Tab-separated table of N, CA and C in Angstrom:
chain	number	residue	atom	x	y	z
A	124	UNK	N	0.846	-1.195	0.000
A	124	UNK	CA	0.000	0.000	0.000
A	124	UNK	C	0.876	1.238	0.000
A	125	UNK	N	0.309	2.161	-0.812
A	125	UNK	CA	0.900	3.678	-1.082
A	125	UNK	C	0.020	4.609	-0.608
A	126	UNK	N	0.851	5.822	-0.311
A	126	UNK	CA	-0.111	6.951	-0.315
A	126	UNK	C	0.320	8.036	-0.714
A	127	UNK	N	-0.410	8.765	-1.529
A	127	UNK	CA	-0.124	9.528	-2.405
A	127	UNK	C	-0.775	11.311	-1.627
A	128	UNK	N	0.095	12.092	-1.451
A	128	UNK	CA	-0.377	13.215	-0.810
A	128	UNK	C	-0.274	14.378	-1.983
A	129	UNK	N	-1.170	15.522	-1.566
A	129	UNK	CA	-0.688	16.954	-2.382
A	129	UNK	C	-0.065	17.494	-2.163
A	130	UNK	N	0.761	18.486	-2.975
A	130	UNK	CA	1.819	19.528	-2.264
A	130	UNK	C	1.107	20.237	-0.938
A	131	UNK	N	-0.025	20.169	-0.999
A	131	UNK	CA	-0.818	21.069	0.354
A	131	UNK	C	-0.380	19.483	1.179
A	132	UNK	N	-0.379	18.330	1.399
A	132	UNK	CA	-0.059	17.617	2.411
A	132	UNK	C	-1.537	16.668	2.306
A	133	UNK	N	-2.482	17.157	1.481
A	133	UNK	CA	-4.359	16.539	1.577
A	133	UNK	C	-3.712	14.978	0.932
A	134	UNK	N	-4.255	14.211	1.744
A	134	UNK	CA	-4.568	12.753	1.001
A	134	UNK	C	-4.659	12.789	-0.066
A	135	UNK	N	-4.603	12.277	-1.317
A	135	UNK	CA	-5.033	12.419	-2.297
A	135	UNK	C	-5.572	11.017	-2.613
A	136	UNK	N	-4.736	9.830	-2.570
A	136	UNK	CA	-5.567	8.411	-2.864
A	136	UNK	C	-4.174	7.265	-2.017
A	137	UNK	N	-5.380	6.249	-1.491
A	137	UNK	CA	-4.440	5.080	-1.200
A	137	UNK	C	-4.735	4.234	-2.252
A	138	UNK	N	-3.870	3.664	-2.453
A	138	UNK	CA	-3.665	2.186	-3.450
A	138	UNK	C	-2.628	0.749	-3.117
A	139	UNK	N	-3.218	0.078	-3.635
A	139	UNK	CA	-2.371	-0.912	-3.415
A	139	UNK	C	-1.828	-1.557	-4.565
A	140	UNK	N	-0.068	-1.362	-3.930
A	140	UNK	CA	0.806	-0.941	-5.269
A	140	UNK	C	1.384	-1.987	-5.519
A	141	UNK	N	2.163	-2.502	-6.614
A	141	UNK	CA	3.000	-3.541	-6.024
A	141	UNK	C	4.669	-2.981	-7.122
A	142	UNK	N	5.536	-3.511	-6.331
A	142	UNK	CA	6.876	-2.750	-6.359
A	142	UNK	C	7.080	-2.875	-8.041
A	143	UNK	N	6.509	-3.724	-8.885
A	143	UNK	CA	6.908	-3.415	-10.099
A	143	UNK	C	6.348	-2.400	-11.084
A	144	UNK	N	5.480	-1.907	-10.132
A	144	UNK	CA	4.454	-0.835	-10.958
A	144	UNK	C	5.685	0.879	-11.840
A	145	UNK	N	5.397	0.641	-12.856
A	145	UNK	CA	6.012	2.106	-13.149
A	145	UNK	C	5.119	3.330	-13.652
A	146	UNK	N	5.606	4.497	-13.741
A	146	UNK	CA	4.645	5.606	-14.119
A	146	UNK	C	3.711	5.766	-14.452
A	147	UNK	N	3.117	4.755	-15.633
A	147	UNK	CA	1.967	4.508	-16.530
A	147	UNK	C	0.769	3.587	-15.488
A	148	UNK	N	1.496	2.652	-14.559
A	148	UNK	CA	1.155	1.869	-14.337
A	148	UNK	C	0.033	2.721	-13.064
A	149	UNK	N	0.863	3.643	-12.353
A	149	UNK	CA	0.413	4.397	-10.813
A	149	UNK	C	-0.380	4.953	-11.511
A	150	UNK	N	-0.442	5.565	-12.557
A	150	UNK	CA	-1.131	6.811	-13.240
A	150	UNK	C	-2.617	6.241	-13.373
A	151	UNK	N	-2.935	4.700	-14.145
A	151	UNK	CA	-3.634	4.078	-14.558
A	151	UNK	C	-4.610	3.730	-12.971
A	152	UNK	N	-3.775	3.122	-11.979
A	152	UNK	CA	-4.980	2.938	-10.929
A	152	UNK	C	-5.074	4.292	-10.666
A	153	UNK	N	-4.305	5.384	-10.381
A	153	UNK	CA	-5.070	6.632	-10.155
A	153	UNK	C	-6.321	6.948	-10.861
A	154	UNK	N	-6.413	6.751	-11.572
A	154	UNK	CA	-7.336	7.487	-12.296
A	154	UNK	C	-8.334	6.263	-11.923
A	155	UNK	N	-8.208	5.008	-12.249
A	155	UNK	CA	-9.782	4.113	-11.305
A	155	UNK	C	-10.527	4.970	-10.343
A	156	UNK	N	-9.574	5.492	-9.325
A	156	UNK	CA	-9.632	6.481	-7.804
A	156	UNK	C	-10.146	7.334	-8.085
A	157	UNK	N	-9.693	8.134	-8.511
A	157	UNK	CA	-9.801	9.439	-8.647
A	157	UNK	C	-11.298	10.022	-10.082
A	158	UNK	N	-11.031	9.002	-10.963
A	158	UNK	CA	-11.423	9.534	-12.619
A	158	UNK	C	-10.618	9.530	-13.588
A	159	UNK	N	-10.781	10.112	-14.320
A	159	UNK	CA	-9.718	10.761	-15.189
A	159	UNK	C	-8.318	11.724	-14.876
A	160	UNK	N	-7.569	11.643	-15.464
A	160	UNK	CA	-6.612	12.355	-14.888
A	160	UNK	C	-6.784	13.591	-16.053
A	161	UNK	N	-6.762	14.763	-16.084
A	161	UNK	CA	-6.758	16.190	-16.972
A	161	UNK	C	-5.526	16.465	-16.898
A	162	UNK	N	-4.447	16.208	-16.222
A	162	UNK	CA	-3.561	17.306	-15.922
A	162	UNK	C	-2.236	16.050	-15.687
A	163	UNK	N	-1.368	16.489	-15.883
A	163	UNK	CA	0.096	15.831	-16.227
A	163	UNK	C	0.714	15.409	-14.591
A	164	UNK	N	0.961	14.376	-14.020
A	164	UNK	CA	1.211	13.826	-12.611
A	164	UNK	C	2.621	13.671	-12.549
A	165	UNK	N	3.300	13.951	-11.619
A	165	UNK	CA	4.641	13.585	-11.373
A	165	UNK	C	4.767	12.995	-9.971
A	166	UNK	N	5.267	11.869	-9.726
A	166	UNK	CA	5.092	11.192	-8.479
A	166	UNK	C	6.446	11.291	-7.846
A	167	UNK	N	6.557	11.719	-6.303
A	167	UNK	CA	8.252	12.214	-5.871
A	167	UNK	C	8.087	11.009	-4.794
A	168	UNK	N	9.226	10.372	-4.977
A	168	UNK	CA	9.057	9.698	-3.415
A	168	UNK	C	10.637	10.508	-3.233
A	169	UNK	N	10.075	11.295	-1.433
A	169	UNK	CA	11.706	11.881	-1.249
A	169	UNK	C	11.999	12.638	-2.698
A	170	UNK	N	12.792	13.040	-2.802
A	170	UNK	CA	13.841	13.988	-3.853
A	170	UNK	C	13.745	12.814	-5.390
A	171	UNK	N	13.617	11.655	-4.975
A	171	UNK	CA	13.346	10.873	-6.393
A	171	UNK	C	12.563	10.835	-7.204
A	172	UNK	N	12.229	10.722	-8.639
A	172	UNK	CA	11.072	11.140	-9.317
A	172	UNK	C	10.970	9.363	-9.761
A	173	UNK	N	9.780	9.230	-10.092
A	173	UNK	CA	9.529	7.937	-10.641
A	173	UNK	C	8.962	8.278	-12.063
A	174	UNK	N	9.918	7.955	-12.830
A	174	UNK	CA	9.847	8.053	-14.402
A	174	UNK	C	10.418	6.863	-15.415
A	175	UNK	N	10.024	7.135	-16.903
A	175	UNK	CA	10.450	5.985	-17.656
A	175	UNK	C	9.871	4.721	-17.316
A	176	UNK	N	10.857	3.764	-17.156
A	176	UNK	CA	10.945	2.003	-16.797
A	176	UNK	C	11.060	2.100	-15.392
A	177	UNK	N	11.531	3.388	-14.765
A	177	UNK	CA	11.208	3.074	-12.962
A	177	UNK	C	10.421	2.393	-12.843
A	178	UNK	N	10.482	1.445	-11.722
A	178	UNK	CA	9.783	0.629	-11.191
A	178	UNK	C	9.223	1.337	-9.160
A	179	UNK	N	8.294	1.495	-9.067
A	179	UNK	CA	8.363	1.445	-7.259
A	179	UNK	C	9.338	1.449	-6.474
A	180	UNK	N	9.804	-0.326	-6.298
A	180	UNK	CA	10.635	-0.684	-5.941
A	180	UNK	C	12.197	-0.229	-5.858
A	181	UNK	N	12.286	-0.165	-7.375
A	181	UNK	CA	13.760	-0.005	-7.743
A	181	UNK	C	13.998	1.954	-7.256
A	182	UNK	N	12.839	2.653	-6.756
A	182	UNK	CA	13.321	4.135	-6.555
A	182	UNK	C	13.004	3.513	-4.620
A	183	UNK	N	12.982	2.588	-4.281
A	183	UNK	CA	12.894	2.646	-2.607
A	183	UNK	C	11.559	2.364	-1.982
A	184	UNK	N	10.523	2.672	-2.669
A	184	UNK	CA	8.933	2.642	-1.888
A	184	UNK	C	8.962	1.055	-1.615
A	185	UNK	N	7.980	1.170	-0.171
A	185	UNK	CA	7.902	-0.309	-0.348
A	185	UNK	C	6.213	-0.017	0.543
A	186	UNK	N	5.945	-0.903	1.382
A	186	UNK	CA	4.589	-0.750	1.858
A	186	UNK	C	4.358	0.190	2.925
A	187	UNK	N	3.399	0.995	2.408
A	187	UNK	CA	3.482	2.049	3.460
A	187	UNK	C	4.080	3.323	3.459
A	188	UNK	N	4.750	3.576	2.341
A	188	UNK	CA	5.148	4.486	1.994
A	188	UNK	C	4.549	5.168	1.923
A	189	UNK	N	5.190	6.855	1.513
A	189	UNK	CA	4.254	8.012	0.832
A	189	UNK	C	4.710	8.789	-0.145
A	190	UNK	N	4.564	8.942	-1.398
A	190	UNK	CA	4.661	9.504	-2.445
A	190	UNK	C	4.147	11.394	-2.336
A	191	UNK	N	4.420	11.823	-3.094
A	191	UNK	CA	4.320	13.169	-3.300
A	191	UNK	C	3.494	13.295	-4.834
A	192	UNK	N	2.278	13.529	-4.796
A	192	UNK	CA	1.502	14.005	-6.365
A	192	UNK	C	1.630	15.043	-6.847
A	193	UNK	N	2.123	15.420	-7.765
A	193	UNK	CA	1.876	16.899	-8.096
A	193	UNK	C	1.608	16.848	-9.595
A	194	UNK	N	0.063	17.509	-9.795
A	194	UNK	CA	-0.143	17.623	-10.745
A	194	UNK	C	-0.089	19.003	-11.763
A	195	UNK	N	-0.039	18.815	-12.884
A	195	UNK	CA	0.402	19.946	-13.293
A	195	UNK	C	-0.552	19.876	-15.122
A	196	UNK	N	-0.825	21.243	-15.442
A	196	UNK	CA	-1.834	21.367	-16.593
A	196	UNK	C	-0.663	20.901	-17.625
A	197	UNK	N	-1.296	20.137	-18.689
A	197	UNK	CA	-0.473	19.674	-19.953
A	197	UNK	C	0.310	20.702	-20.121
A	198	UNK	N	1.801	20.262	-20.906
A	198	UNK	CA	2.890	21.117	-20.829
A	198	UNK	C	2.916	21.232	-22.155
A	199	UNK	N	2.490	22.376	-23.035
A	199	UNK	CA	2.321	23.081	-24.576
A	199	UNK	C	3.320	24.103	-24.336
A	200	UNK	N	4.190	23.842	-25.756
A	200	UNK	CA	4.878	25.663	-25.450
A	200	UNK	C	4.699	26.170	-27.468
A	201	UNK	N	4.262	27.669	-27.172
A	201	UNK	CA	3.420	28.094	-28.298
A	201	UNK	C	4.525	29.239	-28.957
A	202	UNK	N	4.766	28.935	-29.994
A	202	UNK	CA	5.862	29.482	-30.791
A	202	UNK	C	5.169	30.502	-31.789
A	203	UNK	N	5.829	31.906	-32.251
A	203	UNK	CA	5.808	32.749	-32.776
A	203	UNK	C	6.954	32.900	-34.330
A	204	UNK	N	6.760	32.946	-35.238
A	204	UNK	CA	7.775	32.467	-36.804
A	204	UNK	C	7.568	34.078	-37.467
A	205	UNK	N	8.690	34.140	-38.196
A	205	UNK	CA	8.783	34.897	-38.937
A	205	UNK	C	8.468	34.512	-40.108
A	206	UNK	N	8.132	33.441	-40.583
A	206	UNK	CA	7.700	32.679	-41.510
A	206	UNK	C	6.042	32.479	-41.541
A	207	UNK	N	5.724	33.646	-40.652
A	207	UNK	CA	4.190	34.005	-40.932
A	207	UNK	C	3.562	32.515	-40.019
A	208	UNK	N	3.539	31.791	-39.555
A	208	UNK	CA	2.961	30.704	-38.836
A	208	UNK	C	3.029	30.999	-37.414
A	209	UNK	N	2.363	30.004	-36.649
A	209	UNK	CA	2.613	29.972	-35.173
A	209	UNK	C	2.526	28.108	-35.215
A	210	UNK	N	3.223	28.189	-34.198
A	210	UNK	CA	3.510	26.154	-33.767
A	210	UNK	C	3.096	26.116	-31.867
A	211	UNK	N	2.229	24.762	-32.019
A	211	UNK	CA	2.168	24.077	-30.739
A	211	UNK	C	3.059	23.064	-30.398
A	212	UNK	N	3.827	23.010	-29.507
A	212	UNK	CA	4.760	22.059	-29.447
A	212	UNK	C	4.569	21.139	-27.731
A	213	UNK	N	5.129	19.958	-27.872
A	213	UNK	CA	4.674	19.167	-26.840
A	213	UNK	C	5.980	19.528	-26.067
A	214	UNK	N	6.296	19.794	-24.724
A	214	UNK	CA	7.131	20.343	-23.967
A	214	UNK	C	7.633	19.252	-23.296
A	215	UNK	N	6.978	17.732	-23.771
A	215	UNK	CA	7.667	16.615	-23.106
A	215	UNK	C	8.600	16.116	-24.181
A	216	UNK	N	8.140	15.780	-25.149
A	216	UNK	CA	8.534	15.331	-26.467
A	216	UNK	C	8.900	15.844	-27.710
A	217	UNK	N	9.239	17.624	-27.561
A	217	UNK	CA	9.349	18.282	-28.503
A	217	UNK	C	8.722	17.955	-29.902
A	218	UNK	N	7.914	17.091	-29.375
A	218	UNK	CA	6.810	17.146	-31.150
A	218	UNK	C	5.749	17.925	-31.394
A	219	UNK	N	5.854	18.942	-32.727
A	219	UNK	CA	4.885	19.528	-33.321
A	219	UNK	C	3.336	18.863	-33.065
A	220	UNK	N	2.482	20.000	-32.259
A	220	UNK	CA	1.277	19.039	-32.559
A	220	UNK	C	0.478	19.713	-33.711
A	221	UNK	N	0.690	20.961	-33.561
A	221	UNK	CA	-0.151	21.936	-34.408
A	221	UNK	C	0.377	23.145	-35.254
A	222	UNK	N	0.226	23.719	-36.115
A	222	UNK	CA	0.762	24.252	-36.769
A	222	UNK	C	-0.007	25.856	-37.652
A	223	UNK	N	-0.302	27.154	-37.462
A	223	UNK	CA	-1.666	27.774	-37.617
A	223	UNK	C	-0.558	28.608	-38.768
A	224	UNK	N	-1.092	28.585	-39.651
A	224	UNK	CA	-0.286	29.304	-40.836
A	224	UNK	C	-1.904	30.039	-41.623
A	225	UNK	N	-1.305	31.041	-42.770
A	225	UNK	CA	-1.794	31.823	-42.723
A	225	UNK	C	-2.306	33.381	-42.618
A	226	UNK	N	-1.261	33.800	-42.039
A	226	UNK	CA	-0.742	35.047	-41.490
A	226	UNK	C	-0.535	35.867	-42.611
A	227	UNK	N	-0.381	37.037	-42.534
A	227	UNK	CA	0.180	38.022	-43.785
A	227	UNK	C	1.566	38.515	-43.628
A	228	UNK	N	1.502	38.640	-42.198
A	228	UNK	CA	3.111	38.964	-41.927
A	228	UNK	C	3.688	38.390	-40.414
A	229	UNK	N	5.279	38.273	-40.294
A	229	UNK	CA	5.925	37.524	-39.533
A	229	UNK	C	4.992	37.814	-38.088
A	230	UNK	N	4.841	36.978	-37.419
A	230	UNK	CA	4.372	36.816	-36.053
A	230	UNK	C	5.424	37.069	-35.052
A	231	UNK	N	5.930	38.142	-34.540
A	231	UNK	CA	6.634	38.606	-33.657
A	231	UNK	C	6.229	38.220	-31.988
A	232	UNK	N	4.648	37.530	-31.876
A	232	UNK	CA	4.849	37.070	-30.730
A	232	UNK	C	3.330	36.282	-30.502
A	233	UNK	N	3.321	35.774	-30.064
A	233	UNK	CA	1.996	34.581	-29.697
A	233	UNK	C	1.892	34.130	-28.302
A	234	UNK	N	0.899	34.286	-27.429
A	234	UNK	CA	0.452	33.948	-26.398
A	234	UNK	C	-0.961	33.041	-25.962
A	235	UNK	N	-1.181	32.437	-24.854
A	235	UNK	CA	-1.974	31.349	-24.718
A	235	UNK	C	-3.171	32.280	-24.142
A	236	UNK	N	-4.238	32.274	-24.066
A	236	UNK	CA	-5.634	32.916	-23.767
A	236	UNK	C	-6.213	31.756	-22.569
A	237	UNK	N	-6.325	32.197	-21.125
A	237	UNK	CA	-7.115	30.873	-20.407
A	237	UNK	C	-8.151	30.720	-21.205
């Protein structure tokens, strides 16, 4: 068993983990718990991040532990071209998602609207 807290310290969900679980894996019963997940999760146990092929285990958690949740809104970063376009780019994976062309003249700057 894990427990997963907020940066405020609030419970957020217990689960029962088992040490081979990695990122995809915590993410997946979270969301049973919780719903859906909207927003991008990073799990800290201590100063360690559990990412990639991490496993539980292999970063130290064992039963009873407590993890750190912190979620965070999808990571987009929105580019401005002199080439008359603007680009959405994925800030995990540097891949193009979107691309708004069109323009009459160079785009000197582009910003996100809540």
């Amino acid at each position: 068993r894990i427990l997963l807290r907020s940066l405020a310290g609030r419970e957020v969900a217990v689960l029962d983990a088992e040490a081979s679980w990695t990122k995809q894996a915590v993410c997946a019963k979270l969301a049973d718990v919780v719903g859906d997940l909207r927003f991008g999760a990073t799990f800290l146990y201590g100063a360690t991040e559990l990412v990639g092929e991490a496993t539980l285990g292999s970063i130290g958690v064992s039963d009873g532990s407590e993890l750190l949740l912190v979620l965070s809104f999808d990571r987009r970063i929105l580019t401005a071209s002199l080439d008359c376009s603007a680009r959405i780019w994925s800030a995990e994976t540097g891949e193009c998602l979107l691309t708004i062309e069109g323009h009459r003249q160079a785009l000197l700057a582009a910003a996100f609207s809540p």
